[in-house]
PDB file of C-alpha atoms and ligand atoms in Angstrom:
ATOM      1  CA  MET A 527       0.000   0.000   0.000  1.00 88.00           C
ATOM      2  CA  ASN A 528       1.235   3.440  -0.959  1.00 92.00           C
ATOM      3  CA  ILE A 529       0.438   6.027   1.717  1.00 95.00           C
ATOM      4  CA  LEU A 530       0.713   9.816   1.522  1.00 97.00           C
ATOM      5  CA  LEU A 531       1.338  11.405   4.907  1.00 98.00           C
ATOM      6  CA  ILE A 532       0.653  15.143   5.158  1.00 98.00           C
ATOM      7  CA  GLU A 533       1.922  16.242   8.561  1.00 97.00           C
ATOM      8  CA  ASP A 534       3.994  19.260   9.586  1.00 96.00           C
ATOM      9  CA  GLU A 535       5.260  18.028  12.964  1.00 94.00           C
ATOM     10  CA  THR A 536       8.584  16.323  12.242  1.00 94.00           C
ATOM     11  CA  ARG A 537       8.474  14.169  15.359  1.00 91.00           C
ATOM     12  CA  VAL A 538       5.002  12.779  14.561  1.00 91.00           C
ATOM     13  CA  ALA A 539       5.859  12.369  10.876  1.00 94.00           C
ATOM     14  CA  ASP A 540       9.069  10.430  11.632  1.00 92.00           C
ATOM     15  CA  PHE A 541       7.285   8.190  14.111  1.00 90.00           C
ATOM     16  CA  LEU A 542       4.503   7.445  11.626  1.00 93.00           C
ATOM     17  CA  ARG A 543       6.837   6.898   8.715  1.00 91.00           C
ATOM     18  CA  ARG A 544       8.908   4.388  10.676  1.00 89.00           C
ATOM     19  CA  GLY A 545       5.880   2.570  12.061  1.00 89.00           C
ATOM     20  CA  LEU A 546       3.978   2.391   8.782  1.00 90.00           C
ATOM     21  CA  SER A 547       7.084   1.254   6.886  1.00 87.00           C
ATOM     22  CA  ALA A 548       7.489  -1.525   9.448  1.00 84.00           C
ATOM     23  CA  GLU A 549       3.960  -2.636   8.528  1.00 84.00           C
ATOM     24  CA  GLY A 550       5.291  -3.109   5.004  1.00 82.00           C
ATOM     25  CA  TRP A 551       3.685   0.017   3.511  1.00 87.00           C
ATOM     26  CA  SER A 552       5.458   2.683   1.532  1.00 89.00           C
ATOM     27  CA  VAL A 553       5.102   6.201   2.899  1.00 93.00           C
ATOM     28  CA  GLN A 554       5.639   9.539   1.164  1.00 95.00           C
ATOM     29  CA  HIS A 555       5.782  12.461   3.518  1.00 97.00           C
ATOM     30  CA  ALA A 556       4.680  16.013   2.745  1.00 97.00           C
ATOM     31  CA  PRO A 557       5.378  18.643   5.451  1.00 97.00           C
ATOM     32  CA  ASP A 558       2.563  20.931   4.290  1.00 97.00           C
ATOM     33  CA  GLY A 559      -0.658  20.941   2.277  1.00 97.00           C
ATOM     34  CA  GLU A 560       0.752  22.448  -0.920  1.00 97.00           C
ATOM     35  CA  THR A 561       3.442  19.772  -1.119  1.00 97.00           C
ATOM     36  CA  GLY A 562       0.875  17.082  -0.370  1.00 97.00           C
ATOM     37  CA  ILE A 563      -1.401  18.254  -3.180  1.00 97.00           C
ATOM     38  CA  GLU A 564       1.606  18.396  -5.519  1.00 95.00           C
ATOM     39  CA  PHE A 565       2.442  14.758  -4.648  1.00 95.00           C
ATOM     40  CA  THR A 566      -1.093  13.674  -5.605  1.00 95.00           C
ATOM     41  CA  ARG A 567      -0.484  15.084  -9.070  1.00 93.00           C
ATOM     42  CA  GLN A 568       2.699  13.034  -9.492  1.00 90.00           C
ATOM     43  CA  ASP A 569       1.741   9.754  -7.900  1.00 88.00           C
ATOM     44  CA  SER A 570      -1.308   7.706  -7.004  1.00 88.00           C
ATOM     45  CA  PHE A 571      -1.918   6.685  -3.419  1.00 92.00           C
ATOM     46  CA  ASP A 572      -4.026   4.055  -1.693  1.00 91.00           C
ATOM     47  CA  LEU A 573      -4.556   6.208   1.371  1.00 95.00           C
ATOM     48  CA  ILE A 574      -3.899   9.738   2.587  1.00 97.00           C
ATOM     49  CA  ILE A 575      -3.205  10.553   6.241  1.00 97.00           C
ATOM     50  CA  LEU A 576      -3.940  14.236   6.630  1.00 97.00           C
ATOM     51  CA  ASP A 577      -3.215  16.444   9.614  1.00 94.00           C
ATOM     52  CA  LEU A 578      -5.766  19.221  10.128  1.00 90.00           C
ATOM     53  CA  MET A 579      -3.506  21.931  11.558  1.00 89.00           C
ATOM     54  CA  LEU A 580      -0.947  22.670   8.859  1.00 94.00           C
ATOM     55  CA  PRO A 581       1.089  25.744   7.952  1.00 94.00           C
ATOM     56  CA  GLY A 582      -0.262  27.453   4.844  1.00 94.00           C
ATOM     57  CA  ILE A 583      -3.442  25.833   3.627  1.00 95.00           C
ATOM     58  CA  SER A 584      -5.300  23.854   6.281  1.00 93.00           C
ATOM     59  CA  GLY A 585      -6.044  20.127   6.264  1.00 94.00           C
ATOM     60  CA  GLN A 586      -9.705  20.901   5.608  1.00 92.00           C
ATOM     61  CA  ASP A 587      -8.781  22.888   2.499  1.00 94.00           C
ATOM     62  CA  VAL A 588      -6.441  20.154   1.288  1.00 96.00           C
ATOM     63  CA  CYS A 589      -9.317  17.695   1.626  1.00 95.00           C
ATOM     64  CA  ARG A 590     -11.729  19.990  -0.231  1.00 94.00           C
ATOM     65  CA  LYS A 591      -9.257  20.565  -3.064  1.00 95.00           C
ATOM     66  CA  LEU A 592      -8.589  16.862  -3.507  1.00 95.00           C
ATOM     67  CA  ARG A 593     -12.272  15.986  -3.542  1.00 92.00           C
ATOM     68  CA  ALA A 594     -12.947  18.847  -5.958  1.00 92.00           C
ATOM     69  CA  ARG A 595     -10.455  17.177  -8.306  1.00 91.00           C
ATOM     70  CA  LYS A 596     -12.484  13.947  -7.977  1.00 87.00           C
ATOM     71  CA  ILE A 597      -9.665  12.203  -6.135  1.00 89.00           C
ATOM     72  CA  THR A 598     -11.449   9.419  -4.249  1.00 88.00           C
ATOM     73  CA  THR A 599      -8.446   8.098  -2.288  1.00 92.00           C
ATOM     74  CA  PRO A 600      -9.525   7.383   1.323  1.00 94.00           C
ATOM     75  CA  ILE A 601      -8.519  10.213   3.649  1.00 95.00           C
ATOM     76  CA  LEU A 602      -7.845   9.663   7.341  1.00 95.00           C
ATOM     77  CA  MET A 603      -7.724  12.965   9.217  1.00 93.00           C
ATOM     78  CA  LEU A 604      -5.547  13.502  12.264  1.00 91.00           C
ATOM     79  CA  SER A 605      -6.040  16.293  14.703  1.00 83.00           C
ATOM     80  CA  ALA A 606      -5.465  17.424  18.226  1.00 76.00           C
ATOM     81  CA  LEU A 607      -8.947  18.882  18.093  1.00 63.00           C
ATOM     82  CA  ASP A 608     -11.183  16.245  19.571  1.00 61.00           C
ATOM     83  CA  ALA A 609     -14.454  18.121  19.384  1.00 63.00           C
ATOM     84  CA  THR A 610     -17.347  16.260  17.808  1.00 68.00           C
ATOM     85  CA  ASP A 611     -18.175  19.158  15.490  1.00 71.00           C
ATOM     86  CA  GLU A 612     -14.605  19.121  14.125  1.00 70.00           C
ATOM     87  CA  ARG A 613     -14.982  15.459  13.383  1.00 70.00           C
ATOM     88  CA  VAL A 614     -18.355  15.941  11.712  1.00 71.00           C
ATOM     89  CA  ALA A 615     -16.978  18.889   9.715  1.00 75.00           C
ATOM     90  CA  GLY A 616     -14.055  16.748   8.551  1.00 75.00           C
ATOM     91  CA  LEU A 617     -16.309  13.939   7.445  1.00 78.00           C
ATOM     92  CA  LYS A 618     -18.655  16.388   5.680  1.00 79.00           C
ATOM     93  CA  ILE A 619     -15.903  17.800   3.476  1.00 84.00           C
ATOM     94  CA  GLY A 620     -14.950  14.349   2.317  1.00 86.00           C
ATOM     95  CA  ALA A 621     -12.678  12.701   4.852  1.00 89.00           C
ATOM     96  CA  ASP A 622     -13.386   9.001   5.396  1.00 89.00           C
ATOM     97  CA  ASP A 623     -12.279   8.742   8.990  1.00 89.00           C
ATOM     98  CA  TYR A 624     -10.966  10.915  11.791  1.00 88.00           C
ATOM     99  CA  LEU A 625      -8.506  10.084  14.527  1.00 88.00           C
ATOM    100  CA  PRO A 626      -7.853  12.490  17.415  1.00 86.00           C
ATOM    101  CA  LYS A 627      -4.270  13.016  18.652  1.00 84.00           C
ATOM    102  CA  PRO A 628      -2.719  11.553  20.656  1.00 83.00           C
ATOM    103  CA  PHE A 629      -3.641   8.188  19.215  1.00 84.00           C
ATOM    104  CA  ASP A 630      -2.565   4.627  19.731  1.00 84.00           C
ATOM    105  CA  PHE A 631      -0.436   3.378  16.813  1.00 87.00           C
ATOM    106  CA  ASP A 632      -2.259   0.042  16.709  1.00 84.00           C
ATOM    107  CA  GLU A 633      -5.545   1.869  16.363  1.00 86.00           C
ATOM    108  CA  LEU A 634      -4.160   3.893  13.472  1.00 92.00           C
ATOM    109  CA  VAL A 635      -3.060   0.681  11.728  1.00 89.00           C
ATOM    110  CA  ALA A 636      -6.467  -0.921  12.314  1.00 87.00           C
ATOM    111  CA  ARG A 637      -8.231   2.123  10.857  1.00 90.00           C
ATOM    112  CA  ILE A 638      -5.902   2.237   7.842  1.00 92.00           C
ATOM    113  CA  GLU A 639      -6.602  -1.420   7.164  1.00 87.00           C
ATOM    114  CA  ALA A 640     -10.359  -0.924   7.562  1.00 86.00           C
ATOM    115  CA  LEU A 641     -10.353   2.066   5.182  1.00 89.00           C
ATOM    116  CA  HIS A 642      -8.245   0.203   2.670  1.00 85.00           C
ATOM    117  CA  ARG A 643     -10.535  -2.846   2.831  1.00 79.00           C
ATOM    118  CA  ARG A 644     -13.568  -0.660   2.341  1.00 81.00           C
ATOM    119  CA  ALA A 645     -11.970   1.162  -0.595  1.00 79.00           C
ATOM    120  CA  SER A 646     -10.934  -2.059  -2.299  1.00 73.00           C
ATOM    121  CA  GLY A 647     -14.481  -3.394  -1.910  1.00 66.00           C
ATOM    122  CA  TYR A 648     -13.601  -6.116   0.575  1.00 52.00           C
ATOM    123  CA  ARG A 649     -11.953  -8.145  -2.121  1.00 48.00           C
ATOM    124  CA  ALA A 650     -11.516 -11.726  -1.010  1.00 44.00           C
ATOM    125  CA  GLU A 651      -7.783 -11.784  -1.736  1.00 45.00           C
ATOM    126  CA  ARG A 652      -7.315  -8.853   0.628  1.00 46.00           C
ATOM    127  CA  VAL A 653      -8.852 -10.781   3.491  1.00 51.00           C
ATOM    128  CA  SER A 654      -6.815 -13.881   2.730  1.00 63.00           C
ATOM    129  CA  ASP A 655      -3.583 -11.844   2.837  1.00 79.00           C
ATOM    130  CA  MET A 656      -3.613 -12.397   6.562  1.00 85.00           C
ATOM    131  CA  LEU A 657      -3.114 -15.792   8.182  1.00 89.00           C
ATOM    132  CA  ASP A 658      -4.413 -15.464  11.704  1.00 90.00           C
ATOM    133  CA  PHE A 659      -4.130 -18.102  14.412  1.00 89.00           C
ATOM    134  CA  GLY A 660      -4.861 -15.984  17.443  1.00 85.00           C
ATOM    135  CA  ALA A 661      -1.488 -15.130  18.935  1.00 91.00           C
ATOM    136  CA  ILE A 662       0.382 -15.897  15.690  1.00 94.00           C
ATOM    137  CA  THR A 663      -0.285 -13.896  12.536  1.00 94.00           C
ATOM    138  CA  PHE A 664       1.386 -13.859   9.128  1.00 93.00           C
ATOM    139  CA  ASN A 665       0.794 -11.089   6.623  1.00 90.00           C
ATOM    140  CA  LYS A 666       1.393 -12.546   3.172  1.00 83.00           C
ATOM    141  CA  THR A 667       1.670  -9.114   1.565  1.00 80.00           C
ATOM    142  CA  SER A 668       4.240  -7.564   3.866  1.00 83.00           C
ATOM    143  CA  TYR A 669       5.709 -10.975   4.787  1.00 85.00           C
ATOM    144  CA  VAL A 670       5.650  -9.989   8.447  1.00 91.00           C
ATOM    145  CA  ALA A 671       4.971 -12.609  11.120  1.00 94.00           C
ATOM    146  CA  LYS A 672       3.937 -11.540  14.592  1.00 94.00           C
ATOM    147  CA  VAL A 673       3.471 -13.255  17.923  1.00 95.00           C
ATOM    148  CA  ASP A 674       1.248 -11.453  20.408  1.00 92.00           C
ATOM    149  CA  GLY A 675       1.589  -8.345  18.230  1.00 91.00           C
ATOM    150  CA  THR A 676       5.405  -8.357  18.229  1.00 93.00           C
ATOM    151  CA  GLU A 677       7.180  -8.838  14.916  1.00 94.00           C
ATOM    152  CA  LEU A 678       9.293 -11.978  14.733  1.00 95.00           C
ATOM    153  CA  ASP A 679      12.892 -11.683  13.597  1.00 94.00           C
ATOM    154  CA  LEU A 680      13.016 -14.492  11.030  1.00 93.00           C
ATOM    155  CA  SER A 681      15.454 -15.387   8.281  1.00 91.00           C
ATOM    156  CA  ALA A 682      14.056 -15.866   4.762  1.00 87.00           C
ATOM    157  CA  LYS A 683      13.931 -19.657   5.079  1.00 89.00           C
ATOM    158  CA  GLU A 684      12.426 -19.533   8.562  1.00 94.00           C
ATOM    159  CA  ARG A 685       9.742 -17.236   7.166  1.00 92.00           C
ATOM    160  CA  ASP A 686       9.018 -19.583   4.250  1.00 91.00           C
ATOM    161  CA  LEU A 687       8.816 -22.486   6.678  1.00 95.00           C
ATOM    162  CA  LEU A 688       6.396 -20.721   9.022  1.00 96.00           C
ATOM    163  CA  LEU A 689       4.272 -19.641   6.052  1.00 92.00           C
ATOM    164  CA  LEU A 690       4.132 -23.243   4.827  1.00 92.00           C
ATOM    165  CA  PHE A 691       2.963 -24.454   8.243  1.00 95.00           C
ATOM    166  CA  MET A 692       0.410 -21.672   8.649  1.00 94.00           C
ATOM    167  CA  SER A 693      -0.950 -22.271   5.137  1.00 88.00           C
ATOM    168  CA  ASN A 694      -1.517 -25.941   6.005  1.00 88.00           C
ATOM    169  CA  PRO A 695      -3.004 -25.960   9.498  1.00 90.00           C
ATOM    170  CA  GLY A 696      -3.817 -29.380  10.899  1.00 90.00           C
ATOM    171  CA  ARG A 697      -2.159 -31.109   7.953  1.00 87.00           C
ATOM    172  CA  VAL A 698       0.708 -33.560   8.303  1.00 89.00           C
ATOM    173  CA  LEU A 699       3.733 -32.335   6.349  1.00 89.00           C
ATOM    174  CA  SER A 700       6.481 -34.842   5.660  1.00 87.00           C
ATOM    175  CA  ARG A 701      10.120 -33.742   5.871  1.00 87.00           C
ATOM    176  CA  GLU A 702      10.400 -34.376   2.151  1.00 82.00           C
ATOM    177  CA  ARG A 703       7.463 -32.148   1.363  1.00 82.00           C
ATOM    178  CA  ILE A 704       8.827 -29.367   3.582  1.00 89.00           C
ATOM    179  CA  LEU A 705      12.271 -29.730   2.036  1.00 87.00           C
ATOM    180  CA  ASN A 706      10.852 -29.454  -1.490  1.00 79.00           C
ATOM    181  CA  ALA A 707       8.595 -26.534  -0.637  1.00 82.00           C
ATOM    182  CA  VAL A 708      11.154 -24.428   1.222  1.00 85.00           C
ATOM    183  CA  TRP A 709      14.564 -25.494  -0.123  1.00 83.00           C
ATOM    184  CA  GLY A 710      13.538 -26.697  -3.586  1.00 74.00           C
ATOM    185  CA  VAL A 711      13.597 -30.010  -5.378  1.00 63.00           C
ATOM    186  CA  ASN A 712      17.366 -30.115  -5.613  1.00 69.00           C
ATOM    187  CA  ALA A 713      17.856 -30.107  -1.855  1.00 72.00           C
ATOM    188  CA  ASP A 714      19.766 -33.056  -0.443  1.00 77.00           C
ATOM    189  CA  PRO A 715      17.133 -35.444   1.009  1.00 72.00           C
ATOM    190  CA  MET A 716      19.630 -36.759   3.550  1.00 77.00           C
ATOM    191  CA  THR A 717      20.094 -33.399   5.210  1.00 81.00           C
ATOM    192  CA  ASN A 718      18.607 -32.614   8.617  1.00 88.00           C
ATOM    193  CA  VAL A 719      18.064 -28.977   7.654  1.00 91.00           C
ATOM    194  CA  VAL A 720      14.276 -29.303   8.094  1.00 93.00           C
ATOM    195  CA  ASP A 721      14.607 -30.414  11.713  1.00 94.00           C
ATOM    196  CA  VAL A 722      17.160 -27.695  12.417  1.00 95.00           C
ATOM    197  CA  TYR A 723      14.931 -24.972  10.987  1.00 96.00           C
ATOM    198  CA  VAL A 724      11.771 -26.289  12.638  1.00 97.00           C
ATOM    199  CA  GLY A 725      13.682 -26.080  15.930  1.00 97.00           C
ATOM    200  CA  ARG A 726      14.654 -22.469  15.234  1.00 97.00           C
ATOM    201  CA  VAL A 727      11.144 -21.381  14.279  1.00 97.00           C
ATOM    202  CA  ARG A 728       9.749 -23.148  17.345  1.00 97.00           C
ATOM    203  CA  ARG A 729      12.147 -21.294  19.615  1.00 96.00           C
ATOM    204  CA  LYS A 730      11.280 -17.968  18.023  1.00 96.00           C
ATOM    205  CA  LEU A 731       7.576 -18.663  18.536  1.00 96.00           C
ATOM    206  CA  GLY A 732       8.278 -19.008  22.256  1.00 94.00           C
ATOM    207  CA  ASP A 733       5.363 -20.506  24.176  1.00 92.00           C
ATOM    208  CA  HIS A 734       3.497 -20.934  20.908  1.00 95.00           C
ATOM    209  CA  GLY A 735       6.263 -23.091  19.430  1.00 95.00           C
ATOM    210  CA  GLN A 736       4.507 -26.198  20.704  1.00 94.00           C
ATOM    211  CA  ARG A 737       1.915 -25.655  17.977  1.00 95.00           C
ATOM    212  CA  ILE A 738       4.400 -27.276  15.609  1.00 97.00           C
ATOM    213  CA  VAL A 739       4.039 -30.890  16.611  1.00 96.00           C
ATOM    214  CA  THR A 740       6.650 -33.539  15.771  1.00 96.00           C
ATOM    215  CA  LEU A 741       5.222 -36.791  14.424  1.00 93.00           C
ATOM    216  CA  ARG A 742       7.923 -39.404  14.783  1.00 89.00           C
ATOM    217  CA  HIS A 743       9.062 -40.907  11.451  1.00 85.00           C
ATOM    218  CA  VAL A 744       6.323 -38.934   9.683  1.00 87.00           C
ATOM    219  CA  GLY A 745       6.989 -35.209   9.809  1.00 92.00           C
ATOM    220  CA  TYR A 746       5.351 -32.204  11.405  1.00 96.00           C
ATOM    221  CA  ARG A 747       1.925 -30.718  11.879  1.00 96.00           C
ATOM    222  CA  PHE A 748       0.921 -27.136  12.716  1.00 96.00           C
ATOM    223  CA  GLU A 749      -1.964 -27.261  15.192  1.00 93.00           C
ATOM    224  CA  GLU A 750      -4.892 -24.965  14.444  1.00 83.00           C
TER     225      GLU A 750
HETATM  226 CA1   CA B  59      -0.002  19.965  12.672  1.00 97.25          CA
END
């Protein structure tokens, strides 16, 4: 997802850019409304995060100008002003959602995802981008795996292995099948690389590692 962030406060902008990039989204930052509007002429965005209080033209005016140009990109407004009438005013001039500052980053992410889902018409492939087993989640678009909301530090092969397990919950996977899927058909069948990597992924999953069950002489199974 390509996000345009229009925010004048450097500290807030840096924090958001880092956090949203970590979610696997690309972020272009404009420090004022004029720059933001200019960016919309050069690039297309999936979502615009727009601060209300900006130097020069206000967030409200940016929103009006974009909508006047028939730009339908979802707009999420940010503002320190938490009055209901501000919120209603923002929504009336064409914003899709409104989040008062200070906000919780997780809530921002949830709202971005909801807006994006709505805008893309709840397409089925969007929903299936996320493998969700309660404490363990795997985002197939950003390739980010999380346990209890914390991103796991996984190598490429460990990631592929976890994705294979999570895509086949409750199914017995033989070592051979895992080896072929993750390391390719030319992998040496005598190697114990599968067991080594399963051990690593298990450790990284912490308490949830026991979901990967060893079936002696058969292989492994990821418990639903
Ligand atoms: Ca501001």
